[in-house]
mmCIF file of C-alpha atoms and ligand atoms in Angstrom:
data_model
loop_
_atom_site.group_PDB
_atom_site.id
_atom_site.type_symbol
_atom_site.label_atom_id
_atom_site.label_comp_id
_atom_site.label_asym_id
_atom_site.label_seq_id
_atom_site.Cartn_x
_atom_site.Cartn_y
_atom_site.Cartn_z
ATOM 1 C CA UNK A 1 51.278 32.303 -58.996
ATOM 2 C CA UNK A 2 54.656 32.047 -57.465
ATOM 3 C CA UNK A 3 56.443 28.698 -58.135
ATOM 4 C CA UNK A 4 59.877 29.824 -56.985
ATOM 5 C CA UNK A 5 61.171 27.441 -53.705
ATOM 6 C CA UNK A 6 62.263 29.343 -50.865
ATOM 7 C CA UNK A 7 63.904 27.933 -48.779
ATOM 8 C CA UNK A 8 64.238 28.451 -44.706
ATOM 9 C CA UNK A 9 64.585 26.405 -41.590
ATOM 10 C CA UNK A 10 61.157 26.758 -40.111
ATOM 11 C CA UNK A 11 57.728 26.956 -41.666
ATOM 12 C CA UNK A 12 55.681 28.363 -39.355
ATOM 13 C CA UNK A 13 51.634 28.272 -40.444
ATOM 14 C CA UNK A 14 49.611 30.268 -38.711
ATOM 15 C CA UNK A 15 50.733 34.033 -37.805
ATOM 16 C CA UNK A 16 48.914 34.517 -34.249
ATOM 17 C CA UNK A 17 50.045 35.604 -31.585
ATOM 18 C CA UNK A 18 51.659 32.177 -30.980
ATOM 19 C CA UNK A 19 53.425 31.365 -33.960
ATOM 20 C CA UNK A 20 54.624 34.736 -33.914
ATOM 21 C CA UNK A 21 56.831 34.122 -30.167
ATOM 22 C CA UNK A 22 57.729 31.128 -32.121
ATOM 23 C CA UNK A 23 59.684 33.553 -34.481
ATOM 24 C CA UNK A 24 61.587 34.734 -31.362
ATOM 25 C CA UNK A 25 62.543 32.037 -29.967
ATOM 26 C CA UNK A 26 63.346 30.144 -33.241
ATOM 27 C CA UNK A 27 65.653 33.602 -33.872
ATOM 28 C CA UNK A 28 67.370 32.582 -30.354
ATOM 29 C CA UNK A 29 68.888 29.679 -31.816
ATOM 30 C CA UNK A 30 69.984 30.437 -34.777
ATOM 31 C CA UNK A 31 66.777 29.413 -36.918
ATOM 32 C CA UNK A 32 64.835 31.334 -39.436
ATOM 33 C CA UNK A 33 61.730 31.429 -39.688
ATOM 34 C CA UNK A 34 58.740 31.952 -43.072
ATOM 35 C CA UNK A 35 55.574 32.391 -42.193
ATOM 36 C CA UNK A 36 51.680 31.372 -43.721
ATOM 37 C CA UNK A 37 48.402 32.776 -43.175
ATOM 38 C CA UNK A 38 45.609 32.933 -44.627
ATOM 39 C CA UNK A 39 43.978 36.278 -43.246
ATOM 40 C CA UNK A 40 46.444 39.588 -45.009
ATOM 41 C CA UNK A 41 46.673 40.396 -41.345
ATOM 42 C CA UNK A 42 49.118 38.805 -38.282
ATOM 43 C CA UNK A 43 47.798 38.380 -35.776
ATOM 44 C CA UNK A 44 45.287 35.596 -35.463
ATOM 45 C CA UNK A 45 42.116 35.608 -33.214
ATOM 46 C CA UNK A 46 43.773 39.111 -31.395
ATOM 47 C CA UNK A 47 43.708 40.588 -35.470
ATOM 48 C CA UNK A 48 40.908 38.874 -36.358
ATOM 49 C CA UNK A 49 38.531 38.854 -34.049
ATOM 50 C CA UNK A 50 39.490 41.675 -30.874
ATOM 51 C CA UNK A 51 42.578 44.098 -31.671
ATOM 52 C CA UNK A 52 41.016 46.537 -29.219
ATOM 53 C CA UNK A 53 40.093 44.314 -26.359
ATOM 54 C CA UNK A 54 41.891 44.353 -23.409
ATOM 55 C CA UNK A 55 43.917 41.439 -22.874
ATOM 56 C CA UNK A 56 44.036 41.173 -18.940
ATOM 57 C CA UNK A 57 46.427 37.837 -18.931
ATOM 58 C CA UNK A 58 50.101 38.797 -20.924
ATOM 59 C CA UNK A 59 52.406 38.400 -17.412
ATOM 60 C CA UNK A 60 53.983 41.251 -17.005
ATOM 61 C CA UNK A 61 51.015 43.464 -18.542
ATOM 62 C CA UNK A 62 48.008 44.618 -16.378
ATOM 63 C CA UNK A 63 46.350 45.442 -19.610
ATOM 64 C CA UNK A 64 47.099 45.054 -23.151
ATOM 65 C CA UNK A 65 45.075 45.496 -25.966
ATOM 66 C CA UNK A 66 45.204 42.097 -28.297
ATOM 67 C CA UNK A 67 46.320 44.945 -31.085
ATOM 68 C CA UNK A 68 48.714 45.783 -29.157
ATOM 69 C CA UNK A 69 50.226 43.490 -28.262
ATOM 70 C CA UNK A 70 50.168 42.162 -31.570
ATOM 71 C CA UNK A 71 52.171 45.104 -32.423
ATOM 72 C CA UNK A 72 54.608 44.342 -29.648
ATOM 73 C CA UNK A 73 55.217 40.502 -31.168
ATOM 74 C CA UNK A 74 55.800 41.316 -34.363
ATOM 75 C CA UNK A 75 58.876 44.266 -32.928
ATOM 76 C CA UNK A 76 60.438 41.048 -31.327
ATOM 77 C CA UNK A 77 60.411 39.184 -33.899
ATOM 78 C CA UNK A 78 61.938 42.057 -36.174
ATOM 79 C CA UNK A 79 65.756 41.221 -35.740
ATOM 80 C CA UNK A 80 65.118 38.061 -36.569
ATOM 81 C CA UNK A 81 63.799 39.090 -40.259
ATOM 82 C CA UNK A 82 61.060 37.020 -40.018
ATOM 83 C CA UNK A 83 59.536 36.630 -44.507
ATOM 84 C CA UNK A 84 55.438 36.666 -44.473
ATOM 85 C CA UNK A 85 53.321 34.734 -46.408
ATOM 86 C CA UNK A 86 50.310 36.690 -46.228
ATOM 87 C CA UNK A 87 46.618 36.257 -47.764
ATOM 88 C CA UNK A 88 46.151 32.890 -48.529
ATOM 89 C CA UNK A 89 45.747 29.561 -46.758
ATOM 90 C CA UNK A 90 48.576 26.478 -46.291
ATOM 91 C CA UNK A 91 47.564 24.030 -49.256
ATOM 92 C CA UNK A 92 49.866 21.339 -49.247
ATOM 93 C CA UNK A 93 52.651 19.579 -46.693
ATOM 94 C CA UNK A 94 55.328 17.779 -48.715
ATOM 95 C CA UNK A 95 58.836 15.633 -47.558
ATOM 96 C CA UNK A 96 61.572 17.202 -49.526
ATOM 97 C CA UNK A 97 65.487 16.470 -49.180
ATOM 98 C CA UNK A 98 65.295 19.521 -46.714
ATOM 99 C CA UNK A 99 62.923 18.065 -44.521
ATOM 100 C CA UNK A 100 59.450 19.212 -46.211
ATOM 101 C CA UNK A 101 58.198 21.857 -48.540
ATOM 102 C CA UNK A 102 54.500 23.830 -47.741
ATOM 103 C CA UNK A 103 53.111 25.084 -50.396
ATOM 104 C CA UNK A 104 49.946 28.177 -50.377
ATOM 105 C CA UNK A 105 46.556 28.440 -52.156
ATOM 106 C CA UNK A 106 48.918 31.315 -54.296
ATOM 107 C CA UNK A 107 51.876 28.794 -55.026
ATOM 108 C CA UNK A 108 53.874 29.674 -52.344
ATOM 109 C CA UNK A 109 56.360 27.572 -51.633
ATOM 110 C CA UNK A 110 58.205 27.021 -48.809
ATOM 111 C CA UNK A 111 61.443 24.053 -48.205
ATOM 112 C CA UNK A 112 62.183 23.934 -44.563
ATOM 113 C CA UNK A 113 63.623 21.337 -42.159
ATOM 114 C CA UNK A 114 61.207 21.889 -39.262
ATOM 115 C CA UNK A 115 57.171 22.865 -38.951
ATOM 116 C CA UNK A 116 55.852 24.588 -36.848
ATOM 117 C CA UNK A 117 51.989 24.651 -37.044
ATOM 118 C CA UNK A 118 50.516 27.467 -34.978
ATOM 119 C CA UNK A 119 47.183 27.366 -36.242
ATOM 120 C CA UNK A 120 44.144 27.541 -34.150
ATOM 121 C CA UNK A 121 40.969 26.562 -34.474
ATOM 122 C CA UNK A 122 42.181 26.243 -37.919
ATOM 123 C CA UNK A 123 41.508 28.365 -41.137
ATOM 124 C CA UNK A 124 38.598 30.216 -39.797
ATOM 125 C CA UNK A 125 35.584 32.395 -41.473
ATOM 126 C CA UNK A 126 32.684 33.571 -40.294
ATOM 127 C CA UNK A 127 29.286 31.371 -40.029
ATOM 128 C CA UNK A 128 26.559 33.696 -43.306
ATOM 129 C CA UNK A 129 22.940 34.280 -43.046
ATOM 130 C CA UNK A 130 21.321 32.003 -45.249
ATOM 131 C CA UNK A 131 20.682 35.505 -46.976
ATOM 132 C CA UNK A 132 20.975 35.152 -51.016
ATOM 133 C CA UNK A 133 22.882 38.373 -52.840
ATOM 134 C CA UNK A 134 25.278 39.083 -48.632
ATOM 135 C CA UNK A 135 28.424 38.487 -50.513
ATOM 136 C CA UNK A 136 27.876 41.969 -53.010
ATOM 137 C CA UNK A 137 27.569 43.997 -49.623
ATOM 138 C CA UNK A 138 30.799 41.909 -47.311
ATOM 139 C CA UNK A 139 32.824 44.433 -47.367
ATOM 140 C CA UNK A 140 31.460 47.351 -47.021
ATOM 141 C CA UNK A 141 28.324 47.426 -46.220
ATOM 142 C CA UNK A 142 28.479 43.653 -44.009
ATOM 143 C CA UNK A 143 31.317 43.073 -41.067
ATOM 144 C CA UNK A 144 31.992 40.357 -39.639
ATOM 145 C CA UNK A 145 34.547 41.614 -37.700
ATOM 146 C CA UNK A 146 35.307 45.107 -36.041
ATOM 147 C CA UNK A 147 38.809 45.321 -37.280
ATOM 148 C CA UNK A 148 38.340 49.764 -36.848
ATOM 149 C CA UNK A 149 35.756 50.873 -34.519
ATOM 150 C CA UNK A 150 35.857 53.914 -35.680
ATOM 151 C CA UNK A 151 34.391 53.171 -38.970
ATOM 152 C CA UNK A 152 31.194 52.583 -37.363
ATOM 153 C CA UNK A 153 30.947 56.113 -36.418
ATOM 154 C CA UNK A 154 27.722 57.433 -37.377
ATOM 155 C CA UNK A 155 26.442 54.863 -38.483
ATOM 156 C CA UNK A 156 23.801 53.339 -38.085
ATOM 157 C CA UNK A 157 23.609 49.404 -37.171
ATOM 158 C CA UNK A 158 21.792 46.313 -37.403
ATOM 159 C CA UNK A 159 24.383 44.316 -34.885
ATOM 160 C CA UNK A 160 22.745 40.498 -35.551
ATOM 161 C CA UNK A 161 23.411 37.530 -33.025
ATOM 162 C CA UNK A 162 23.444 36.714 -29.776
ATOM 163 C CA UNK A 163 26.678 35.804 -27.969
ATOM 164 C CA UNK A 164 29.668 37.448 -26.213
ATOM 165 C CA UNK A 165 30.345 39.223 -30.099
ATOM 166 C CA UNK A 166 27.034 40.921 -30.732
ATOM 167 C CA UNK A 167 26.206 41.933 -27.476
ATOM 168 C CA UNK A 168 30.111 43.280 -26.624
ATOM 169 C CA UNK A 169 30.030 45.484 -30.108
ATOM 170 C CA UNK A 170 26.630 46.549 -29.664
ATOM 171 C CA UNK A 171 27.662 48.239 -25.849
ATOM 172 C CA UNK A 172 31.218 49.702 -27.995
ATOM 173 C CA UNK A 173 29.649 50.609 -30.213
ATOM 174 C CA UNK A 174 26.292 52.681 -29.109
ATOM 175 C CA UNK A 175 28.859 54.560 -28.239
ATOM 176 C CA UNK A 176 29.911 56.248 -31.642
ATOM 177 C CA UNK A 177 27.140 54.999 -33.870
ATOM 178 C CA UNK A 178 24.000 57.315 -35.240
ATOM 179 C CA UNK A 179 22.331 53.771 -34.180
ATOM 180 C CA UNK A 180 22.680 50.371 -33.129
ATOM 181 C CA UNK A 181 19.815 47.773 -33.792
ATOM 182 C CA UNK A 182 19.770 44.118 -32.059
ATOM 183 C CA UNK A 183 17.902 41.839 -34.540
ATOM 184 C CA UNK A 184 18.066 38.239 -32.236
ATOM 185 C CA UNK A 185 15.695 35.468 -32.981
ATOM 186 C CA UNK A 186 14.480 34.663 -28.882
ATOM 187 C CA UNK A 187 14.513 36.873 -25.404
ATOM 188 C CA UNK A 188 17.560 35.017 -23.631
ATOM 189 C CA UNK A 189 21.214 35.858 -24.803
ATOM 190 C CA UNK A 190 24.199 34.186 -24.721
ATOM 191 C CA UNK A 191 26.128 36.779 -22.842
ATOM 192 C CA UNK A 192 28.536 37.499 -19.515
ATOM 193 C CA UNK A 193 25.810 38.774 -17.585
ATOM 194 C CA UNK A 194 27.306 41.733 -16.606
ATOM 195 C CA UNK A 195 27.483 42.585 -19.938
ATOM 196 C CA UNK A 196 23.914 41.966 -20.666
ATOM 197 C CA UNK A 197 22.526 43.856 -18.211
ATOM 198 C CA UNK A 198 24.475 46.446 -19.256
ATOM 199 C CA UNK A 199 22.622 45.688 -22.641
ATOM 200 C CA UNK A 200 19.043 45.791 -21.365
ATOM 201 C CA UNK A 201 19.863 49.702 -19.278
ATOM 202 C CA UNK A 202 21.107 50.339 -22.818
ATOM 203 C CA UNK A 203 18.077 49.364 -24.592
ATOM 204 C CA UNK A 204 16.143 51.197 -21.295
ATOM 205 C CA UNK A 205 17.645 54.819 -22.421
ATOM 206 C CA UNK A 206 16.721 54.015 -26.013
ATOM 207 C CA UNK A 207 20.597 54.260 -27.326
ATOM 208 C CA UNK A 208 20.557 50.129 -27.947
ATOM 209 C CA UNK A 209 16.857 49.241 -29.764
ATOM 210 C CA UNK A 210 16.336 45.069 -29.669
ATOM 211 C CA UNK A 211 14.682 43.907 -31.745
ATOM 212 C CA UNK A 212 13.514 40.541 -30.452
ATOM 213 C CA UNK A 213 12.486 38.144 -31.917
ATOM 214 C CA UNK A 214 13.672 38.360 -35.209
ATOM 215 C CA UNK A 215 15.724 36.895 -37.995
ATOM 216 C CA UNK A 216 17.664 37.732 -40.444
ATOM 217 C CA UNK A 217 15.377 37.590 -43.434
ATOM 218 C CA UNK A 218 16.496 39.912 -46.380
ATOM 219 C CA UNK A 219 18.612 43.312 -47.522
ATOM 220 C CA UNK A 220 17.772 45.634 -49.049
ATOM 221 C CA UNK A 221 20.513 48.303 -51.130
ATOM 222 C CA UNK A 222 22.747 48.721 -54.500
ATOM 223 C CA UNK A 223 26.683 48.285 -55.217
ATOM 224 C CA UNK A 224 27.382 47.616 -52.318
ATOM 225 C CA UNK A 225 25.839 49.706 -49.943
ATOM 226 C CA UNK A 226 23.175 48.875 -48.049
ATOM 227 C CA UNK A 227 20.103 50.380 -47.122
ATOM 228 C CA UNK A 228 17.710 48.741 -44.860
ATOM 229 C CA UNK A 229 18.181 44.955 -43.350
ATOM 230 C CA UNK A 230 14.436 43.201 -43.345
ATOM 231 C CA UNK A 231 13.719 41.292 -40.357
ATOM 232 C CA UNK A 232 10.914 38.017 -40.222
ATOM 233 C CA UNK A 233 9.499 37.041 -37.184
ATOM 234 C CA UNK A 234 8.791 33.202 -36.209
ATOM 235 C CA UNK A 235 4.802 34.142 -37.526
ATOM 236 C CA UNK A 236 6.781 35.801 -40.812
ATOM 237 C CA UNK A 237 5.879 39.149 -40.004
ATOM 238 C CA UNK A 238 8.205 41.113 -41.645
ATOM 239 C CA UNK A 239 10.104 44.877 -40.271
ATOM 240 C CA UNK A 240 12.282 46.890 -42.506
ATOM 241 C CA UNK A 241 15.464 48.431 -40.329
ATOM 242 C CA UNK A 242 16.943 51.287 -41.989
ATOM 243 C CA UNK A 243 20.980 51.309 -41.954
ATOM 244 C CA UNK A 244 23.772 50.963 -43.334
ATOM 245 C CA UNK A 245 26.167 48.712 -41.681
ATOM 246 C CA UNK A 246 24.742 45.083 -40.872
ATOM 247 C CA UNK A 247 27.272 43.028 -39.206
ATOM 248 C CA UNK A 248 25.747 39.409 -38.701
ATOM 249 C CA UNK A 249 27.900 37.799 -35.279
ATOM 250 C CA UNK A 250 26.505 33.971 -35.990
ATOM 251 C CA UNK A 251 30.500 32.887 -34.901
ATOM 252 C CA UNK A 252 32.792 31.264 -36.487
ATOM 253 C CA UNK A 253 33.233 28.480 -38.466
ATOM 254 C CA UNK A 254 36.610 26.773 -38.127
ATOM 255 C CA UNK A 255 38.056 24.233 -41.160
ATOM 256 C CA UNK A 256 41.241 22.259 -40.276
ATOM 257 C CA UNK A 257 40.873 21.839 -43.901
ATOM 258 C CA UNK A 258 44.126 20.537 -45.324
ATOM 259 C CA UNK A 259 45.798 20.117 -42.135
ATOM 260 C CA UNK A 260 42.830 17.013 -41.558
ATOM 261 C CA UNK A 261 45.327 14.485 -43.895
ATOM 262 C CA UNK A 262 48.505 15.163 -43.227
ATOM 263 C CA UNK A 263 48.608 11.600 -41.086
ATOM 264 C CA UNK A 264 48.685 13.671 -38.268
ATOM 265 C CA UNK A 265 47.156 12.181 -34.445
ATOM 266 C CA UNK A 266 44.331 14.252 -33.186
ATOM 267 C CA UNK A 267 42.338 13.803 -30.012
ATOM 268 C CA UNK A 268 39.055 15.463 -30.892
ATOM 269 C CA UNK A 269 40.057 18.599 -33.764
ATOM 270 C CA UNK A 270 43.406 19.420 -32.641
ATOM 271 C CA UNK A 271 46.442 17.904 -32.570
ATOM 272 C CA UNK A 272 47.900 15.612 -30.342
ATOM 273 C CA UNK A 273 51.641 16.928 -28.988
ATOM 274 C CA UNK A 274 54.279 15.938 -26.447
ATOM 275 C CA UNK A 275 53.906 18.168 -23.602
ATOM 276 C CA UNK A 276 58.115 18.490 -23.417
ATOM 277 C CA UNK A 277 58.719 19.002 -26.802
ATOM 278 C CA UNK A 278 55.190 19.586 -28.869
ATOM 279 C CA UNK A 279 56.105 16.970 -31.246
ATOM 280 C CA UNK A 280 52.858 15.780 -33.393
ATOM 281 C CA UNK A 281 52.801 12.175 -34.578
ATOM 282 C CA UNK A 282 55.297 13.059 -37.424
ATOM 283 C CA UNK A 283 58.276 13.601 -36.795
ATOM 284 C CA UNK A 284 59.982 17.363 -38.134
ATOM 285 C CA UNK A 285 55.807 18.484 -37.343
ATOM 286 C CA UNK A 286 55.725 20.448 -34.619
ATOM 287 C CA UNK A 287 52.045 21.634 -32.869
ATOM 288 C CA UNK A 288 52.242 25.294 -30.459
ATOM 289 C CA UNK A 289 48.941 27.242 -29.610
ATOM 290 C CA UNK A 290 45.235 26.267 -29.359
ATOM 291 C CA UNK A 291 45.710 23.690 -32.512
ATOM 292 C CA UNK A 292 47.508 21.318 -29.986
ATOM 293 C CA UNK A 293 46.270 19.367 -27.588
ATOM 294 C CA UNK A 294 48.028 17.131 -24.641
ATOM 295 C CA UNK A 295 46.184 16.086 -20.846
ATOM 296 C CA UNK A 296 46.206 19.790 -18.794
ATOM 297 C CA UNK A 297 46.674 22.196 -21.695
ATOM 298 C CA UNK A 298 45.082 24.918 -21.519
ATOM 299 C CA UNK A 299 44.116 27.286 -24.276
ATOM 300 C CA UNK A 300 45.266 30.622 -23.674
ATOM 301 C CA UNK A 301 48.257 33.440 -25.221
ATOM 302 C CA UNK A 302 50.746 31.710 -22.567
ATOM 303 C CA UNK A 303 51.217 28.670 -22.350
ATOM 304 C CA UNK A 304 51.295 29.085 -26.498
ATOM 305 C CA UNK A 305 54.711 31.513 -25.816
ATOM 306 C CA UNK A 306 55.824 28.546 -23.525
ATOM 307 C CA UNK A 307 54.923 25.812 -26.393
ATOM 308 C CA UNK A 308 57.224 27.626 -28.565
ATOM 309 C CA UNK A 309 60.250 27.771 -26.209
ATOM 310 C CA UNK A 310 60.489 24.497 -26.017
ATOM 311 C CA UNK A 311 59.186 22.809 -29.658
ATOM 312 C CA UNK A 312 61.819 25.454 -30.797
ATOM 313 C CA UNK A 313 64.447 23.368 -28.347
ATOM 314 C CA UNK A 314 63.073 20.660 -30.018
ATOM 315 C CA UNK A 315 63.807 21.982 -33.034
ATOM 316 C CA UNK A 316 67.538 23.230 -33.056
ATOM 317 C CA UNK A 317 68.142 19.492 -33.799
ATOM 318 C CA UNK A 318 67.084 19.312 -36.829
ATOM 319 C CA UNK A 319 68.460 22.839 -38.681
ATOM 320 C CA UNK A 320 71.893 22.655 -36.349
ATOM 321 C CA UNK A 321 72.757 18.883 -35.999
ATOM 322 C CA UNK A 322 75.802 18.088 -33.495
ATOM 323 C CA UNK A 323 75.881 20.930 -32.654
ATOM 324 C CA UNK A 324 75.489 21.014 -28.650
ATOM 325 C CA UNK A 325 73.042 22.902 -27.703
ATOM 326 C CA UNK A 326 74.004 25.880 -24.725
ATOM 327 C CA UNK A 327 70.439 26.818 -22.580
ATOM 328 C CA UNK A 328 71.135 30.544 -22.353
ATOM 329 C CA UNK A 329 68.850 33.251 -20.835
ATOM 330 C CA UNK A 330 68.562 36.211 -23.639
ATOM 331 C CA UNK A 331 69.766 38.217 -20.591
ATOM 332 C CA UNK A 332 73.057 36.815 -21.252
ATOM 333 C CA UNK A 333 72.723 36.495 -24.986
ATOM 334 C CA UNK A 334 70.672 39.756 -26.330
ATOM 335 C CA UNK A 335 69.642 39.614 -29.408
ATOM 336 C CA UNK A 336 70.588 40.607 -33.001
ATOM 337 C CA UNK A 337 69.496 44.986 -33.271
ATOM 338 C CA UNK A 338 70.274 45.154 -29.540
HETATM 339 C C1 FAD B 1 36.992 37.401 -27.887
HETATM 340 C C2 FAD B 1 38.191 37.034 -27.239
HETATM 341 C C3 FAD B 1 39.056 36.567 -26.079
HETATM 342 C C4 FAD B 1 40.349 35.984 -26.286
HETATM 343 N N1 FAD B 1 40.465 36.721 -25.342
HETATM 344 C C5 FAD B 1 42.060 35.749 -24.014
HETATM 345 C C6 FAD B 1 42.570 36.379 -23.163
HETATM 346 O O1 FAD B 1 41.683 37.961 -22.773
HETATM 347 N N2 FAD B 1 43.780 35.640 -22.544
HETATM 348 C C7 FAD B 1 44.127 33.872 -23.343
HETATM 349 O O2 FAD B 1 45.271 34.428 -23.214
HETATM 350 N N3 FAD B 1 42.723 34.735 -24.612
HETATM 351 C C8 FAD B 1 41.833 34.366 -25.231
HETATM 352 N N4 FAD B 1 41.635 34.270 -26.169
HETATM 353 C C9 FAD B 1 42.151 33.602 -26.628
HETATM 354 C C10 FAD B 1 43.420 33.555 -27.191
HETATM 355 O O3 FAD B 1 43.083 34.677 -28.870
HETATM 356 C C11 FAD B 1 43.505 32.822 -28.530
HETATM 357 O O4 FAD B 1 44.505 31.626 -27.160
HETATM 358 C C12 FAD B 1 44.724 32.940 -29.098
HETATM 359 O O5 FAD B 1 44.685 33.553 -30.379
HETATM 360 C C13 FAD B 1 45.504 31.484 -29.149
HETATM 361 O O6 FAD B 1 46.845 32.204 -30.920
HETATM 362 P P1 FAD B 1 47.373 30.865 -31.625
HETATM 363 O O7 FAD B 1 48.592 31.474 -32.460
HETATM 364 O O8 FAD B 1 47.273 29.402 -31.654
HETATM 365 O O9 FAD B 1 46.249 30.696 -33.187
HETATM 366 P P2 FAD B 1 45.503 32.007 -33.918
HETATM 367 O O10 FAD B 1 44.875 33.447 -32.870
HETATM 368 O O11 FAD B 1 43.949 30.976 -34.237
HETATM 369 O O12 FAD B 1 45.742 32.164 -34.748
HETATM 370 C C14 FAD B 1 45.632 30.499 -36.010
HETATM 371 C C15 FAD B 1 46.080 31.923 -37.633
HETATM 372 O O13 FAD B 1 46.345 30.743 -38.038
HETATM 373 C C16 FAD B 1 45.462 30.461 -39.180
HETATM 374 N N5 FAD B 1 45.753 29.528 -40.294
HETATM 375 C C17 FAD B 1 44.513 28.934 -39.950
HETATM 376 N N6 FAD B 1 45.330 27.911 -40.786
HETATM 377 C C18 FAD B 1 45.808 27.738 -42.041
HETATM 378 C C19 FAD B 1 45.765 27.426 -42.509
HETATM 379 N N7 FAD B 1 45.504 25.948 -43.450
HETATM 380 N N8 FAD B 1 46.742 28.000 -44.038
HETATM 381 C C20 FAD B 1 47.440 29.761 -43.608
HETATM 382 N N9 FAD B 1 46.866 29.804 -42.006
HETATM 383 C C21 FAD B 1 46.452 28.897 -41.124
HETATM 384 C C22 FAD B 1 44.967 31.735 -38.795
HETATM 385 O O14 FAD B 1 43.872 32.255 -40.334
HETATM 386 C C23 FAD B 1 44.790 32.232 -37.608
HETATM 387 O O15 FAD B 1 45.516 33.706 -38.315
HETATM 388 C C24 FAD B 1 40.623 34.896 -25.982
HETATM 389 C C25 FAD B 1 40.120 35.258 -27.522
HETATM 390 C C26 FAD B 1 38.790 35.545 -28.035
HETATM 391 C C27 FAD B 1 37.806 35.379 -29.145
#
């Protein structure tokens, strides 16, 4: 446990693209930030779910892989010396003489004038298949996300699921895996038509095997190393698929966790904010990015970037009371390193 109290101007919950950009926007207004994330990597969904997928709607980048976007955002935030507390979910938020104290599951406590919630869909985790011994294989042979495609080169891979992630990763990994088998309990997939057409082409060419209609029934292996995945059809007939890895893509279970009990006004499972400032129903607490909602909200990274700028301007008087805020372009002001 680390029970030392850190002090900063702004505590940011979530290091997705929007939380990271908030560091820059706050920094330009002379406000220091400390950030928390349950994940042990920076980048939120971009890093955890689709680091190698190209994004096409970031202004100024006709195409940028999600992982590279995060690298750029981390670089852009760096001159403002953010402090990151990673790998543990935020568990508490308490009023404090300075504003608030935010605490994470490791006992790190940060006192800040303002809190920015950039928590996406909440702390997210995978929907696990109901296989009793799966935990023993997780992280060694069973993966809920692909961090680096290369790790799957020449492997025999079972992908389970029928959505975009299952289909997209089957297409992508078929390029380098020894064998890709897609297990789905029905013949209908819920994926983009073009991707699906490509999957069927690969199946006809023998480069992907569609194991349909089957569902996962068991795992075989030892010491976390998988040797086979057992599947069963609706009548209970079993098949044994020799495999090195299992990638179950059954979607994400998002958990708002403690945020839901912080007396904030919600609209569905998102935090209602004033679109002019991103203030929540509790003074001093702001919400931006996917977690924030207001009329006309678009859940896009670029909307989150603009919200970060609005929130930073609204936070300024809390951190620098009595100081006039003169709006300045970055071209006039520059950044600390430049
Ligand atoms: C496959 C896919 C493709 C996409 N393509 C595009 C695209 O082309 N263009 C586009 O604009 N958007 C796209 N998106 C959406 C985009 O990724 C999101 O809009 C964006 O990630 C939202 O950023 P964020 O910073 O608000 O939240 P997130 O990226 O969700 O990050 C939130 C972070 O907060 C953390 N967190 C939550 N609760 C806690 C807690 N209690 N304690 C500690 N940490 C916590 C989470 O662990 C997470 O890391 C795509 C999404 C997916 C899944």
